[in-house]
C-alpha positions as MATLAB code, in Angstrom:
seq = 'XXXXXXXXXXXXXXXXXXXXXXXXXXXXXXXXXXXXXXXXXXXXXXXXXXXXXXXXXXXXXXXXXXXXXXXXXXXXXXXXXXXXXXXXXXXXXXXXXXXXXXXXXXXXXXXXXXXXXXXXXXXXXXXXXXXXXXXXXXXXXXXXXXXXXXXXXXXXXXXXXXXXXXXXXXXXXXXXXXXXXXXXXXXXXXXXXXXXXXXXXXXXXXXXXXXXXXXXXXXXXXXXXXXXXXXXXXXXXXXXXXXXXXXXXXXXXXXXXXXXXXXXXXXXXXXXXXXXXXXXXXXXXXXXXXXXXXXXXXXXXXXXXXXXXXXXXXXXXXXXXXXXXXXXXXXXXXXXXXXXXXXXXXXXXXXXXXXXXXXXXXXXXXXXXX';
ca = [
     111.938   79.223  205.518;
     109.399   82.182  204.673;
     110.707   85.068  201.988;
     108.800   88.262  201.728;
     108.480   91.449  199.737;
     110.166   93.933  201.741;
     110.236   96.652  199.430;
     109.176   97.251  195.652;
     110.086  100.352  193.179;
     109.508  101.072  189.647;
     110.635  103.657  186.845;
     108.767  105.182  183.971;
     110.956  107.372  181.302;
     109.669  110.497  180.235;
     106.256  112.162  180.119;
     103.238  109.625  179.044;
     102.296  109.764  175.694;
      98.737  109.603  174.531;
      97.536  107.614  171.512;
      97.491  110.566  169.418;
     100.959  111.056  170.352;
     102.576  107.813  169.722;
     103.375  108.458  165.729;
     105.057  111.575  166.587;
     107.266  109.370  169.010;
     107.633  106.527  166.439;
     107.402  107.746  163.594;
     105.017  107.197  160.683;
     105.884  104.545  158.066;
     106.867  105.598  155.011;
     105.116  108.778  155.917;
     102.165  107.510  156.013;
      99.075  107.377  159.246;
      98.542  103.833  160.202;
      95.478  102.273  158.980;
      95.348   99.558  161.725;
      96.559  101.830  164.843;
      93.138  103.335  166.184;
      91.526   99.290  166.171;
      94.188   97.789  168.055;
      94.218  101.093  170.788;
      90.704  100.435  170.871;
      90.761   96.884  171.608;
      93.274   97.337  174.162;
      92.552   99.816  176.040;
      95.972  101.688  176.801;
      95.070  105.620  177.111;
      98.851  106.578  178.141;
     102.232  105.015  178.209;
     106.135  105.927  178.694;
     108.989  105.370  175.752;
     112.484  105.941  176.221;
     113.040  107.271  172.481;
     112.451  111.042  171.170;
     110.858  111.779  168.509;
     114.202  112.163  166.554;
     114.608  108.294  167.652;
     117.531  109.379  170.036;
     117.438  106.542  173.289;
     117.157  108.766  176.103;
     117.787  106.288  178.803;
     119.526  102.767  178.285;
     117.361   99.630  179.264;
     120.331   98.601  181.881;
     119.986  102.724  183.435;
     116.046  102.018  183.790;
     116.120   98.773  185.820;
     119.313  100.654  188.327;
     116.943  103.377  188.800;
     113.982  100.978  189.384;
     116.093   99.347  191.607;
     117.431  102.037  193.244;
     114.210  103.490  194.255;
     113.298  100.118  195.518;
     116.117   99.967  197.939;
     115.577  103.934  199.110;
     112.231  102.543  200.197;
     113.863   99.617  202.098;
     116.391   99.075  204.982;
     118.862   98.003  203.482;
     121.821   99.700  201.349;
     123.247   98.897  198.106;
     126.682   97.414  199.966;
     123.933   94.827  201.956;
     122.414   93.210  198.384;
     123.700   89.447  198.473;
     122.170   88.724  195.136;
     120.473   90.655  191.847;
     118.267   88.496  189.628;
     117.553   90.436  186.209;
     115.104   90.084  183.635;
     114.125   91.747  180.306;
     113.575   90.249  176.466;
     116.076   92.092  175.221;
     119.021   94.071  176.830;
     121.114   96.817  175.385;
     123.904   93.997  173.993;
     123.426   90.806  172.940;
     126.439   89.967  175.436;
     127.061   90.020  177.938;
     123.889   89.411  179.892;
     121.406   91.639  181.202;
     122.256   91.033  184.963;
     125.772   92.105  184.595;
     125.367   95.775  182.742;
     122.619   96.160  185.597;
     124.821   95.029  188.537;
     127.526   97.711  187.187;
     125.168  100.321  187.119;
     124.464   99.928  190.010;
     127.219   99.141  191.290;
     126.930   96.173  193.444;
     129.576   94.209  194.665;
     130.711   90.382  195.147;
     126.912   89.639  194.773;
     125.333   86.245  193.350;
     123.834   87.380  189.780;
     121.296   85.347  187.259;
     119.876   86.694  184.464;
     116.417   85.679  183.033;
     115.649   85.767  179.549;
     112.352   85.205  177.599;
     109.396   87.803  177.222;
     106.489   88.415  179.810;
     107.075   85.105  182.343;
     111.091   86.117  181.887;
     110.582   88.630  185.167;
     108.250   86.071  187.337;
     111.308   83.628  186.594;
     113.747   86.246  188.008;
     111.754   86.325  191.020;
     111.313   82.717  191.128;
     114.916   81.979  190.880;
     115.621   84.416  193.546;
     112.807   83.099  195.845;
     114.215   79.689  195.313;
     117.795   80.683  196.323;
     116.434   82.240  199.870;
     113.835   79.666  200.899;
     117.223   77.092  200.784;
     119.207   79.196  202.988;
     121.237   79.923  200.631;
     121.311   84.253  200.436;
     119.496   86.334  202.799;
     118.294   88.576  200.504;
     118.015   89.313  196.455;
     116.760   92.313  194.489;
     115.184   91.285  191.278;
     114.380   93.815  188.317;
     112.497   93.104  184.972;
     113.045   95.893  182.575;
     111.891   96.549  179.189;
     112.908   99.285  176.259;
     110.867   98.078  173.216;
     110.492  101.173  171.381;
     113.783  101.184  169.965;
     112.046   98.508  167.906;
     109.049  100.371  166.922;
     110.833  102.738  164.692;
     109.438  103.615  161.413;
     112.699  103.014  160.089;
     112.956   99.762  161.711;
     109.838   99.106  159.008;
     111.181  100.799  156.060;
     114.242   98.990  155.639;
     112.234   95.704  155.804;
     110.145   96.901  152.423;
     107.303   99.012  151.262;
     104.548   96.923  152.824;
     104.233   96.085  156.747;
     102.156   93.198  157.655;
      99.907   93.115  160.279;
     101.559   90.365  162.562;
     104.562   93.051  162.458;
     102.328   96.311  162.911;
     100.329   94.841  165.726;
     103.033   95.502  168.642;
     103.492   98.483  167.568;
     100.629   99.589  169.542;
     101.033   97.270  172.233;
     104.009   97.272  174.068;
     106.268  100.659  175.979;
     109.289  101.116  178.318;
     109.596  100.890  182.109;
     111.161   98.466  185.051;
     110.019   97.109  188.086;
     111.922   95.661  191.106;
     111.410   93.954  194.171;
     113.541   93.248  197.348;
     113.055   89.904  198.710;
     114.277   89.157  202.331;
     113.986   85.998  204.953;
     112.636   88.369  207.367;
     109.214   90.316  207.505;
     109.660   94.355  207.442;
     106.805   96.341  208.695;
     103.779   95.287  206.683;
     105.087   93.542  203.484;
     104.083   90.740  201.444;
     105.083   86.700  201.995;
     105.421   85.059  198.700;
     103.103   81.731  199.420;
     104.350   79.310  196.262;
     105.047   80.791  192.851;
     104.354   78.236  189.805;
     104.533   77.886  186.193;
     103.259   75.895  183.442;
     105.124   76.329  179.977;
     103.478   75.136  176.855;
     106.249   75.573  173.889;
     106.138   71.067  173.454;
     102.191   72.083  171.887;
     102.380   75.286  170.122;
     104.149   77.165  167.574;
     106.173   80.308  168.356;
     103.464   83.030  169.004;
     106.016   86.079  169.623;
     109.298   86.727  168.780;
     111.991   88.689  166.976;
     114.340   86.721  164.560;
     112.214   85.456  162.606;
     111.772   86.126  158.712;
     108.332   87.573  157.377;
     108.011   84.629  154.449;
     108.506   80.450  155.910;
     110.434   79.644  153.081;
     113.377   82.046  154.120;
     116.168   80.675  156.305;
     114.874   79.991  159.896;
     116.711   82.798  161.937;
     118.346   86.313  161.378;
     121.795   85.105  162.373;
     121.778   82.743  159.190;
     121.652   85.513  156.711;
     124.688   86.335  155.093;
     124.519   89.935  156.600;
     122.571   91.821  158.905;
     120.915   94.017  156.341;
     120.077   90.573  154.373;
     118.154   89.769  158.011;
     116.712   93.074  158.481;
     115.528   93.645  154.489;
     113.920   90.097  155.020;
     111.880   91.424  158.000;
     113.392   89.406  160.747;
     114.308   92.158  162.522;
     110.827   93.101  163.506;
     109.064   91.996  166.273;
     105.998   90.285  165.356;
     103.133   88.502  167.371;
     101.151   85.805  165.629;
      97.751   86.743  166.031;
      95.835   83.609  164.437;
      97.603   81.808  167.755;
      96.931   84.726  170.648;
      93.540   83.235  171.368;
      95.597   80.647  172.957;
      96.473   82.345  175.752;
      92.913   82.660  177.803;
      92.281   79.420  177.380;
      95.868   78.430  178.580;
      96.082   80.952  181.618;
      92.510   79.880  182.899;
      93.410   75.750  182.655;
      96.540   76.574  184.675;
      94.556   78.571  187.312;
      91.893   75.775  187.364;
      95.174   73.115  187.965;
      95.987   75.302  190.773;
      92.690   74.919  192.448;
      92.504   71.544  192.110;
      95.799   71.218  193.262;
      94.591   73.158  196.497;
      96.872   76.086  196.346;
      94.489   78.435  195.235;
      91.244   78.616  197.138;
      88.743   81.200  194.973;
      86.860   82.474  197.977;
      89.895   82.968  199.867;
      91.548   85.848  197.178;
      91.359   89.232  198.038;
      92.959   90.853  195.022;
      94.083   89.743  191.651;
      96.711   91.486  190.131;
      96.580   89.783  186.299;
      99.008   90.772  183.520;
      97.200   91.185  180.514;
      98.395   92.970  177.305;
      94.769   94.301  175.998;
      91.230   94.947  177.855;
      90.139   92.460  175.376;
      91.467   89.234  177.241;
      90.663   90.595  180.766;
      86.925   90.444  179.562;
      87.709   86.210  177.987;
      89.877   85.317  181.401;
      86.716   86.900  183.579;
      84.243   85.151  181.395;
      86.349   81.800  181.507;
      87.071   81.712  184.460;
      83.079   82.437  185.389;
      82.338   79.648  183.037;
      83.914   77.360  185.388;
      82.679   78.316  188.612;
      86.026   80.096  189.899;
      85.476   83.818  188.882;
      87.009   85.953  191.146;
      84.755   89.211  191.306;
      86.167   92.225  189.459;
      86.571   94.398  191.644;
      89.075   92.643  193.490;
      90.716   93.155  190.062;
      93.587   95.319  190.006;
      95.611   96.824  187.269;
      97.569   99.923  185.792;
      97.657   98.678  182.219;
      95.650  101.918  180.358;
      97.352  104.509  182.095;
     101.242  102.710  182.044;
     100.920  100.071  179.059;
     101.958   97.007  178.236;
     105.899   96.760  179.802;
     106.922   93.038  178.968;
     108.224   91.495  181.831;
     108.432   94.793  184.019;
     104.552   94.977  184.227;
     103.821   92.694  187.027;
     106.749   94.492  188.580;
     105.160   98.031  188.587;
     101.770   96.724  188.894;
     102.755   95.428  192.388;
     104.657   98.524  193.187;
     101.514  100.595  192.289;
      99.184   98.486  193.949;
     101.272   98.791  197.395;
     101.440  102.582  197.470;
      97.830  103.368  196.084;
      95.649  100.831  196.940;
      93.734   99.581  200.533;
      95.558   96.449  201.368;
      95.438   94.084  205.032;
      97.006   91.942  207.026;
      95.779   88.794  206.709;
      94.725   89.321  202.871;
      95.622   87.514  199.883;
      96.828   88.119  196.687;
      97.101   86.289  193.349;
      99.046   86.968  190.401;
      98.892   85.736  187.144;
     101.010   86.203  184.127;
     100.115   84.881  181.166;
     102.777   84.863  178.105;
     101.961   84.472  174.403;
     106.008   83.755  173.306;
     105.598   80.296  173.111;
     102.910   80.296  176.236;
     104.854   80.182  179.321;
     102.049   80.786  181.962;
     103.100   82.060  185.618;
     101.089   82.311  189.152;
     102.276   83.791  192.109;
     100.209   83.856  195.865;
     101.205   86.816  198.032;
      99.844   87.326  201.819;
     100.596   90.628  203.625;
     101.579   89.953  206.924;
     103.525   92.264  209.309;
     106.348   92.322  210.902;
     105.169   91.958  214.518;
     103.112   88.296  213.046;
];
């Protein structure tokens, strides 16, 4: 049995804010202009993004309310209603409570009823794992349809006062995020039926690497090794958060990791057959900084299976870095702006740096009359 992408949607809160904006949204740390800000916007390339925090830190819009609307606007744009959804798969790295899971506070906002429900946790791959556990679920018979969202609200983490209360100095593992990551959700309907010109999910597949390498991103963690391994052993929360494990860091000595890593799993593909080089039409790659899209090209080149770049596709410097939601809206994007053919196909690749969980996806756009 077949499954296609009937119908895709995304949301974006607020007005994009520019780089010399995004202190005045997040405040500066201990009133001071960040000394490392301006090299990391320059290395990756984000002009604009969207966060769902004022300036006075107020959350405008919950991370559960973004992936409804995302999903909402996916199913105005589909044939089917709310009352027809058989099954929501949900995805972000963090949701709005630590319980109950993500899939259930979006399910009630948008209020969908005796449905099947799974929710996906992790950081980037967590929204390609959505989908795949969706995909998986129609191509055994078992639903005729899903709607999968991947959501993320990380600037309630970016706070200066997240910083302050973890001490005077902010290292740079901590600091570097800070300029990486924004807000928004994605979603896609999947269906065992074409509709009108949509997209046929080919084989999705992922390599995770966390047996090989130390944790690369995360949140829970303590800024010195010799402190106790995670924030829930503290004795309080402020213990945890004064001890930095509160902040969301990204171990840069280990990022490097990740080219290498995305490009041997692409090359494992080929030889596997399921990728033929020649045969892709458009690339839609999730990378978090200009930087790496220039190592994956030149990697990939290295070993005779560069796809040309301007089959290249991507919305990352005018809608940032979104976690797990950025494949989501890429593909959304990419279906209402861009020149697309029956017949043509479509890889996409998400690489993840949390403990390098690595995820490829083949589309072909095929239409409802075959």
């Amino acid at each position: 049995m077949s499954v296609y992408i009937t119908s895709t949607g995304h949301y974006l809160p607020g007005e994009p804010i520019d780089n010399d904006q995004i202190e005045e949204v997040l405040g500066q740390i201990n009133g001071k202009p960040s000394r490392l800000k301006r090299r990391i916007l320059q290395s990756n390339g984000i002009q604009t993004r969207h966060y769902a925090i004022d300036q006075d830190h107020n959350t405008l819009i919950s991370n559960s309310e973004m992936a409804a609307r995302a999903g909402q606007e996916c199913l105005d744009q589909s044939y089917l209603s709310a009352r027809q959804v058989k099954m929501l798969s949900a995805a972000t790295s963090q949701g709005d409570l630590v319980l109950p899971g993500f899939g259930s506070m979006v399910q009630a906002e948008l209020g969908l009823s005796d449905i099947e429900l799974h929710t996906s946790h992790g950081i980037c791959s967590s929204g390609m794992m959505a989908l795949k556990a969706a995909y998986t679920s129609l191509k055994a018979g078992e639903q005729p349809n899903a709607l999968v969202i991947a959501s993320e609200l990380a600037s309630r983490l970016f706070k200066a006062t997240r910083y302050e209360a973890a001490g005077d100095e902010v290292d740079f593992n901590a600091e570097f995020l800070r300029w990486m990551l924004s807000d928004g959700a994605g979603a896609m309907l999947l269906e065992a039926r074409p509709r009108g010109q949509c997209f046929r999910i080919d084989w999705i597949r992922s390599f995770s690497h966390a047996d090989a390498y130390p944790v690369c991103m995360s949140v829970g963690l303590p800024t010195s090794a010799n402190r106790l391994q995670s924030w829930q052993d503290f004795p309080t929360y402020a213990e945890a958060e004064a001890a930095g494990a509160l902040l969301i860091r990204q171990d840069v000595r280990l990022l490097e990791n990740i080219v290498k890593l995305g490009v041997d799993g692409c090359l494992r593909l080929i030889d596997e057959g399921l990728i033929d080089i020649p045969a892709v039409d458009h690339l839609l790659c999730h990378y978090s900084s200009h930087y790496f899209r220039s190592r994956i090209f030149d990697m990939l080149q290295q070993a005779g299976a560069a796809i040309p770049e301007e089959k290249w596709y991507t919305n990352l410097y005018t809608r940032g870095n979104t976690g797990c939601a950025s494949i989501f809206i890429m593909l959304d994007e990419f279906r209402r702006t861009q020149d697309w053919q029956a017949g043509q196909t479509i890889l996409c690749m998400v690489p993840e740096s949390g403990r390098f969980n690595n995820v490829y996806m083949q589309l072909t756009v095929v239409s409802e009359q075959g």
